[in-house]
């Protein structure tokens, strides 16, 4: 009877399929990735950064509905481009909350909404403002639902949370990619060549390791500037140390094994031995570390944004959303600060738990 051999990847996938906790965490991670990519398609406010403000609508409750009148600006474009779908559209219109309206032969007469209990004077917009190929009542007058209410600036809180997912998720993805690129190369060189090369690399690792991560990220951010991409790079440049230490230790072990000695005897170059022979055998611990680093990167970015060093307004990030509204916990608008905090907790926990389950699934002794 012949027993079919299975690779480590196949064994790992089979173990994960039978683990409900790992599958639940993987679902959360994939859902966050989906929302990050299609945030503007899912948001009710698809303008850039979901920053459409309506001061008269600030602090509206969850599920609030309001009649809206859209007034096109001179450069208004009713279509949606590929860029708009993924990065949001420029605000080429004015959205006006209204109480009621009336269509006349040449204008829209409406009563603007100024707040509960306040009465505003009627205003009008000429129909010449609108393009002839549009139906006014179908395309420009509608009821808008604020699924999670509005924030202190009257912005759609649901849309802000969706777009904020992109920052928190992508900072983990890019930071982990940078840490893997730097950490694997440095750790492989130190572990394979040993001697003076390893001494220099270990000195560098120990220096970086001795600096608190948050302080190092703040220093790099202040050096290269505040912004969207700068925070990604800064976090990535501080997370390579742990990857380098693990890779170095693995290379110190594997470089003495028989298949490496055989590769040297066959005349293979050092680069081929490093990247083709040894590296594929040490990917399991590297993948597990990457999952933990992903969670750490999300926490670091949220902390920096809360301190005002990370993503800058009006770009939404779960960290700066908490910063804007943490005082509202005692003012009756707790969800404005609690919801982004719960999302950070959920995503970080998903990555940490999935990393632990992945480690157990990759353990061939289990």
Short mmCIF file of C-alpha atoms in Angstrom, two decimals:
data_model
loop_
_atom_site.label_atom_id
_atom_site.label_comp_id
_atom_site.label_asym_id
_atom_site.label_seq_id
_atom_site.Cartn_x
_atom_site.Cartn_y
_atom_site.Cartn_z
CA UNK A 1 0.00 0.00 0.00
CA UNK A 2 1.52 3.33 -1.08
CA UNK A 3 1.13 6.34 1.23
CA UNK A 4 0.97 9.66 -0.58
CA UNK A 5 3.36 12.28 0.81
CA UNK A 6 2.08 15.75 1.54
CA UNK A 7 4.02 19.00 1.60
CA UNK A 8 4.17 21.29 4.64
CA UNK A 9 1.86 23.74 2.86
CA UNK A 10 -0.78 21.09 2.28
CA UNK A 11 -0.56 19.85 5.86
CA UNK A 12 -0.84 23.42 7.19
CA UNK A 13 -3.91 24.19 5.05
CA UNK A 14 -5.62 20.97 6.17
CA UNK A 15 -5.02 21.82 9.83
CA UNK A 16 -6.30 25.37 9.38
CA UNK A 17 -9.45 24.12 7.63
CA UNK A 18 -10.35 22.13 10.73
CA UNK A 19 -9.72 25.07 13.08
CA UNK A 20 -12.82 27.31 13.46
CA UNK A 21 -10.91 29.95 15.43
CA UNK A 22 -8.26 30.29 12.72
CA UNK A 23 -10.92 30.47 10.01
CA UNK A 24 -12.82 33.18 11.92
CA UNK A 25 -9.66 35.26 12.28
CA UNK A 26 -8.78 34.72 8.62
CA UNK A 27 -12.28 35.89 7.66
CA UNK A 28 -11.81 39.12 9.67
CA UNK A 29 -8.43 39.73 8.00
CA UNK A 30 -9.80 39.10 4.50
CA UNK A 31 -12.83 41.29 5.23
CA UNK A 32 -10.53 44.13 6.33
CA UNK A 33 -8.51 43.67 3.12
CA UNK A 34 -11.68 43.79 1.01
CA UNK A 35 -12.93 46.93 2.77
CA UNK A 36 -9.50 48.55 2.38
CA UNK A 37 -9.53 48.03 -1.38
CA UNK A 38 -13.18 48.91 -2.03
CA UNK A 39 -13.71 51.46 0.77
CA UNK A 40 -15.05 54.22 -1.48
CA UNK A 41 -17.38 51.85 -3.32
CA UNK A 42 -18.90 50.78 0.01
CA UNK A 43 -19.00 54.25 1.57
CA UNK A 44 -22.06 56.51 1.39
CA UNK A 45 -19.69 59.50 1.11
CA UNK A 46 -17.38 58.71 -1.80
CA UNK A 47 -15.51 62.03 -1.81
CA UNK A 48 -11.78 61.93 -1.04
CA UNK A 49 -11.15 61.06 2.61
CA UNK A 50 -14.94 61.00 3.16
CA UNK A 51 -14.56 64.58 4.35
CA UNK A 52 -17.86 66.07 3.18
CA UNK A 53 -18.86 68.36 6.06
CA UNK A 54 -22.34 69.47 7.08
CA UNK A 55 -22.03 71.55 10.24
CA UNK A 56 -25.81 71.63 10.67
CA UNK A 57 -25.80 67.82 10.84
CA UNK A 58 -23.14 67.35 13.53
CA UNK A 59 -23.68 64.70 16.22
CA UNK A 60 -26.64 63.08 14.50
CA UNK A 61 -27.62 59.65 15.92
CA UNK A 62 -27.07 56.24 14.37
CA UNK A 63 -29.42 55.61 11.43
CA UNK A 64 -30.28 59.28 10.96
CA UNK A 65 -31.90 60.18 7.62
CA UNK A 66 -31.88 63.58 5.95
CA UNK A 67 -33.31 64.97 2.71
CA UNK A 68 -30.45 66.30 0.58
CA UNK A 69 -30.12 68.61 -2.42
CA UNK A 70 -27.00 68.28 -4.54
CA UNK A 71 -25.81 71.50 -6.19
CA UNK A 72 -23.26 70.94 -8.98
CA UNK A 73 -20.14 73.13 -9.10
CA UNK A 74 -18.83 74.43 -12.46
CA UNK A 75 -16.46 71.44 -12.90
CA UNK A 76 -19.08 68.86 -11.90
CA UNK A 77 -18.74 65.44 -13.49
CA UNK A 78 -21.61 63.02 -13.02
CA UNK A 79 -19.54 60.01 -14.11
CA UNK A 80 -17.17 57.92 -12.00
CA UNK A 81 -13.64 57.19 -13.18
CA UNK A 82 -11.43 54.23 -12.26
CA UNK A 83 -9.43 56.49 -9.96
CA UNK A 84 -12.59 57.72 -8.21
CA UNK A 85 -13.62 54.13 -7.52
CA UNK A 86 -10.46 53.36 -5.56
CA UNK A 87 -9.25 56.76 -4.32
CA UNK A 88 -12.45 58.78 -3.98
CA UNK A 89 -13.81 61.58 -6.15
CA UNK A 90 -12.97 65.23 -5.92
CA UNK A 91 -15.71 67.29 -4.29
CA UNK A 92 -17.25 68.91 -7.37
CA UNK A 93 -20.66 69.49 -5.82
CA UNK A 94 -22.26 71.05 -2.77
CA UNK A 95 -24.58 68.88 -0.69
CA UNK A 96 -27.28 70.89 1.07
CA UNK A 97 -29.49 69.44 3.84
CA UNK A 98 -33.06 70.59 3.23
CA UNK A 99 -36.43 70.40 4.95
CA UNK A 100 -38.61 70.65 1.85
CA UNK A 101 -38.46 71.82 -1.76
CA UNK A 102 -40.57 72.91 -4.69
CA UNK A 103 -39.79 72.73 -8.41
CA UNK A 104 -40.81 75.77 -10.43
CA UNK A 105 -40.36 76.44 -14.13
CA UNK A 106 -36.87 77.88 -13.73
CA UNK A 107 -35.66 77.12 -10.20
CA UNK A 108 -35.64 74.81 -7.19
CA UNK A 109 -37.06 76.59 -4.16
CA UNK A 110 -36.02 74.90 -0.92
CA UNK A 111 -35.85 75.40 2.83
CA UNK A 112 -32.36 74.58 4.15
CA UNK A 113 -32.02 72.51 7.30
CA UNK A 114 -30.27 74.60 9.97
CA UNK A 115 -30.73 72.34 12.95
CA UNK A 116 -33.48 70.92 15.12
CA UNK A 117 -35.90 73.62 16.18
CA UNK A 118 -34.38 76.28 13.91
CA UNK A 119 -36.26 77.89 11.04
CA UNK A 120 -34.40 79.07 7.92
CA UNK A 121 -35.48 81.29 5.07
CA UNK A 122 -36.32 79.73 1.73
CA UNK A 123 -33.64 79.81 -0.96
CA UNK A 124 -33.56 78.93 -4.64
CA UNK A 125 -31.19 77.45 -7.23
CA UNK A 126 -31.63 78.14 -10.93
CA UNK A 127 -32.35 75.09 -13.06
CA UNK A 128 -29.68 76.39 -15.45
CA UNK A 129 -27.15 75.13 -12.89
CA UNK A 130 -28.07 71.56 -13.80
CA UNK A 131 -27.33 69.71 -17.01
CA UNK A 132 -30.30 69.08 -19.25
CA UNK A 133 -29.76 65.33 -19.49
CA UNK A 134 -30.40 64.80 -15.77
CA UNK A 135 -33.63 64.32 -13.89
CA UNK A 136 -33.55 66.75 -10.96
CA UNK A 137 -35.69 64.79 -8.51
CA UNK A 138 -33.98 61.49 -9.38
CA UNK A 139 -30.32 62.51 -9.53
CA UNK A 140 -29.99 65.57 -7.28
CA UNK A 141 -32.68 65.31 -4.58
CA UNK A 142 -32.49 62.22 -2.36
CA UNK A 143 -32.71 60.96 1.21
CA UNK A 144 -29.31 60.16 2.67
CA UNK A 145 -28.93 57.66 5.50
CA UNK A 146 -26.09 58.10 7.99
CA UNK A 147 -25.74 54.50 9.15
CA UNK A 148 -23.51 55.36 12.12
CA UNK A 149 -24.57 58.97 12.51
CA UNK A 150 -22.27 61.96 12.05
CA UNK A 151 -19.19 63.25 13.85
CA UNK A 152 -18.39 66.67 15.32
CA UNK A 153 -17.99 68.17 11.82
CA UNK A 154 -21.14 66.63 10.39
CA UNK A 155 -19.22 64.05 8.37
CA UNK A 156 -20.62 60.59 7.68
CA UNK A 157 -19.05 58.49 10.45
CA UNK A 158 -19.68 55.18 8.68
CA UNK A 159 -17.75 56.34 5.61
CA UNK A 160 -14.92 57.70 7.77
CA UNK A 161 -14.50 54.33 9.49
CA UNK A 162 -14.47 52.47 6.16
CA UNK A 163 -11.83 54.73 4.61
CA UNK A 164 -9.86 54.65 7.87
CA UNK A 165 -9.59 50.86 7.51
CA UNK A 166 -7.35 51.45 4.49
CA UNK A 167 -4.71 53.30 6.53
CA UNK A 168 -4.67 50.81 9.39
CA UNK A 169 -4.57 47.75 7.11
CA UNK A 170 -2.13 49.03 4.49
CA UNK A 171 0.32 50.31 7.10
CA UNK A 172 0.61 46.72 8.31
CA UNK A 173 0.97 45.33 4.79
CA UNK A 174 3.63 47.81 3.65
CA UNK A 175 5.49 47.85 6.97
CA UNK A 176 5.71 44.05 7.03
CA UNK A 177 6.88 44.02 3.39
CA UNK A 178 9.67 46.49 4.20
CA UNK A 179 10.64 44.59 7.36
CA UNK A 180 10.82 41.30 5.44
CA UNK A 181 12.90 42.79 2.65
CA UNK A 182 15.43 44.35 5.03
CA UNK A 183 15.33 41.72 7.78
CA UNK A 184 15.73 38.66 5.54
CA UNK A 185 18.67 40.12 3.62
CA UNK A 186 20.54 41.34 6.72
CA UNK A 187 19.80 38.20 8.78
CA UNK A 188 20.79 35.89 5.92
CA UNK A 189 24.11 37.66 5.37
CA UNK A 190 24.99 37.60 9.06
CA UNK A 191 24.00 33.98 9.60
CA UNK A 192 25.61 32.64 6.43
CA UNK A 193 28.95 34.48 6.41
CA UNK A 194 29.42 34.80 10.21
CA UNK A 195 32.73 36.36 11.31
CA UNK A 196 33.16 40.13 10.89
CA UNK A 197 30.01 40.46 8.76
CA UNK A 198 27.94 38.87 11.52
CA UNK A 199 29.59 41.04 14.19
CA UNK A 200 28.72 44.26 12.35
CA UNK A 201 25.14 43.11 11.70
CA UNK A 202 24.64 42.03 15.33
CA UNK A 203 25.99 45.40 16.52
CA UNK A 204 23.45 47.16 14.26
CA UNK A 205 20.62 44.88 15.43
CA UNK A 206 21.47 45.47 19.10
CA UNK A 207 21.59 49.25 18.63
CA UNK A 208 18.21 49.38 16.91
CA UNK A 209 16.76 46.82 19.33
CA UNK A 210 17.74 48.99 22.33
CA UNK A 211 15.70 51.99 21.12
CA UNK A 212 11.99 51.94 22.06
CA UNK A 213 9.97 51.27 18.92
CA UNK A 214 7.57 54.19 19.35
CA UNK A 215 10.40 56.67 19.92
CA UNK A 216 12.30 55.37 16.89
CA UNK A 217 9.21 55.64 14.67
CA UNK A 218 8.59 59.18 15.93
CA UNK A 219 12.20 60.14 15.17
CA UNK A 220 12.05 58.71 11.63
CA UNK A 221 8.67 60.36 11.03
CA UNK A 222 9.96 63.74 12.14
CA UNK A 223 13.03 63.28 9.92
CA UNK A 224 11.21 62.34 6.70
CA UNK A 225 8.02 64.30 7.39
CA UNK A 226 4.43 63.61 8.37
CA UNK A 227 2.07 62.05 5.89
CA UNK A 228 0.41 59.01 4.40
CA UNK A 229 3.43 57.21 2.93
CA UNK A 230 5.95 58.50 5.45
CA UNK A 231 4.27 56.67 8.31
CA UNK A 232 4.32 53.42 6.32
CA UNK A 233 8.05 53.71 5.70
CA UNK A 234 8.82 54.77 9.27
CA UNK A 235 7.00 51.81 10.81
CA UNK A 236 8.57 49.39 8.31
CA UNK A 237 12.10 50.58 9.06
CA UNK A 238 11.67 49.75 12.75
CA UNK A 239 10.23 46.25 12.42
CA UNK A 240 13.02 44.47 10.55
CA UNK A 241 15.08 43.69 13.68
CA UNK A 242 13.04 40.73 14.91
CA UNK A 243 12.90 39.25 11.40
CA UNK A 244 16.68 39.63 11.05
CA UNK A 245 17.35 37.92 14.40
CA UNK A 246 15.18 34.91 13.58
CA UNK A 247 16.56 34.57 10.03
CA UNK A 248 20.14 34.85 11.31
CA UNK A 249 19.56 32.09 13.87
CA UNK A 250 18.01 29.81 11.26
CA UNK A 251 20.87 30.40 8.82
CA UNK A 252 23.46 29.62 11.52
CA UNK A 253 21.75 26.24 11.94
CA UNK A 254 21.08 25.39 8.31
CA UNK A 255 24.46 26.43 6.87
CA UNK A 256 26.11 23.38 8.46
CA UNK A 257 23.62 20.84 7.11
CA UNK A 258 24.48 18.22 4.54
CA UNK A 259 22.42 19.61 1.66
CA UNK A 260 24.21 22.97 1.98
CA UNK A 261 27.60 21.24 2.00
CA UNK A 262 26.51 19.31 -1.09
CA UNK A 263 25.49 22.54 -2.82
CA UNK A 264 28.93 24.04 -2.10
CA UNK A 265 30.61 20.90 -3.42
CA UNK A 266 28.60 21.23 -6.64
CA UNK A 267 29.96 24.76 -7.08
CA UNK A 268 26.77 26.69 -6.44
CA UNK A 269 27.23 30.40 -5.73
CA UNK A 270 26.60 31.82 -2.26
CA UNK A 271 23.59 33.79 -3.52
CA UNK A 272 21.98 30.64 -4.92
CA UNK A 273 22.62 28.69 -1.73
CA UNK A 274 21.16 31.51 0.40
CA UNK A 275 18.03 32.20 -1.63
CA UNK A 276 17.38 28.85 -3.33
CA UNK A 277 18.56 26.27 -0.79
CA UNK A 278 18.30 27.69 2.73
CA UNK A 279 15.68 30.45 2.57
CA UNK A 280 12.75 28.22 1.42
CA UNK A 281 13.35 26.02 4.48
CA UNK A 282 13.03 28.84 7.03
CA UNK A 283 9.89 30.56 5.72
CA UNK A 284 7.58 29.04 8.35
CA UNK A 285 8.87 31.04 11.36
CA UNK A 286 9.20 34.15 9.16
CA UNK A 287 5.51 33.93 8.18
CA UNK A 288 4.48 33.61 11.83
CA UNK A 289 6.57 36.65 12.81
CA UNK A 290 5.04 38.60 9.93
CA UNK A 291 1.53 38.02 11.33
CA UNK A 292 2.61 39.35 14.73
CA UNK A 293 4.38 42.33 13.12
CA UNK A 294 1.23 43.10 11.14
CA UNK A 295 -0.71 43.52 14.38
CA UNK A 296 2.11 45.54 15.96
CA UNK A 297 2.24 47.89 12.95
CA UNK A 298 -1.51 48.60 13.24
CA UNK A 299 -1.10 49.47 16.93
CA UNK A 300 1.93 51.69 16.28
CA UNK A 301 0.18 53.59 13.49
CA UNK A 302 -2.93 54.08 15.62
CA UNK A 303 -0.82 55.38 18.48
CA UNK A 304 1.08 57.79 16.24
CA UNK A 305 -2.13 59.07 14.65
CA UNK A 306 -3.61 59.58 18.12
CA UNK A 307 -0.55 61.65 19.02
CA UNK A 308 -0.87 63.67 15.81
CA UNK A 309 2.27 62.30 14.16
CA UNK A 310 0.66 59.72 11.87
CA UNK A 311 -1.93 60.26 9.15
CA UNK A 312 -2.86 63.92 9.01
CA UNK A 313 -6.43 65.29 8.82
CA UNK A 314 -8.62 65.20 6.83
CA UNK A 315 -7.22 61.73 6.00
CA UNK A 316 -9.17 59.36 8.28
CA UNK A 317 -7.35 56.83 10.42
CA UNK A 318 -8.78 54.87 13.32
CA UNK A 319 -6.16 56.50 15.55
CA UNK A 320 -6.93 60.11 14.66
CA UNK A 321 -10.69 59.40 14.73
CA UNK A 322 -10.26 58.35 18.37
CA UNK A 323 -8.16 61.47 19.00
CA UNK A 324 -10.92 63.71 17.63
CA UNK A 325 -13.66 62.11 19.73
CA UNK A 326 -12.22 60.50 22.86
CA UNK A 327 -13.67 63.31 25.01
CA UNK A 328 -17.15 62.37 23.77
CA UNK A 329 -17.11 59.19 25.86
CA UNK A 330 -18.45 61.26 28.79
CA UNK A 331 -20.62 63.51 26.62
CA UNK A 332 -23.17 60.98 25.42
CA UNK A 333 -21.55 60.21 22.02
CA UNK A 334 -19.52 57.21 23.11
CA UNK A 335 -19.73 55.37 19.80
CA UNK A 336 -17.58 58.01 18.07
CA UNK A 337 -14.55 56.86 20.08
CA UNK A 338 -15.53 53.30 21.03
CA UNK A 339 -16.23 51.99 17.51
CA UNK A 340 -12.77 52.76 16.03
CA UNK A 341 -11.20 51.39 19.22
CA UNK A 342 -13.17 48.15 18.86
CA UNK A 343 -12.12 47.86 15.21
CA UNK A 344 -8.45 48.22 16.19
CA UNK A 345 -8.94 45.61 18.92
CA UNK A 346 -10.70 43.20 16.55
CA UNK A 347 -8.14 43.44 13.74
CA UNK A 348 -5.08 43.25 16.02
CA UNK A 349 -6.57 40.26 17.88
CA UNK A 350 -7.36 38.55 14.57
CA UNK A 351 -3.74 38.84 13.40
CA UNK A 352 -2.29 37.74 16.74
CA UNK A 353 -4.60 34.74 17.12
CA UNK A 354 -4.20 33.72 13.48
CA UNK A 355 -0.42 33.95 13.86
CA UNK A 356 -0.55 31.63 16.87
CA UNK A 357 -2.83 29.16 15.09
CA UNK A 358 -0.59 29.28 12.02
CA UNK A 359 2.45 28.55 14.18
CA UNK A 360 0.72 25.49 15.65
CA UNK A 361 -0.41 24.32 12.19
CA UNK A 362 3.14 24.59 10.85
CA UNK A 363 4.54 22.54 13.72
CA UNK A 364 5.23 19.18 12.08
CA UNK A 365 5.71 17.57 15.51
CA UNK A 366 2.12 18.32 16.53
#
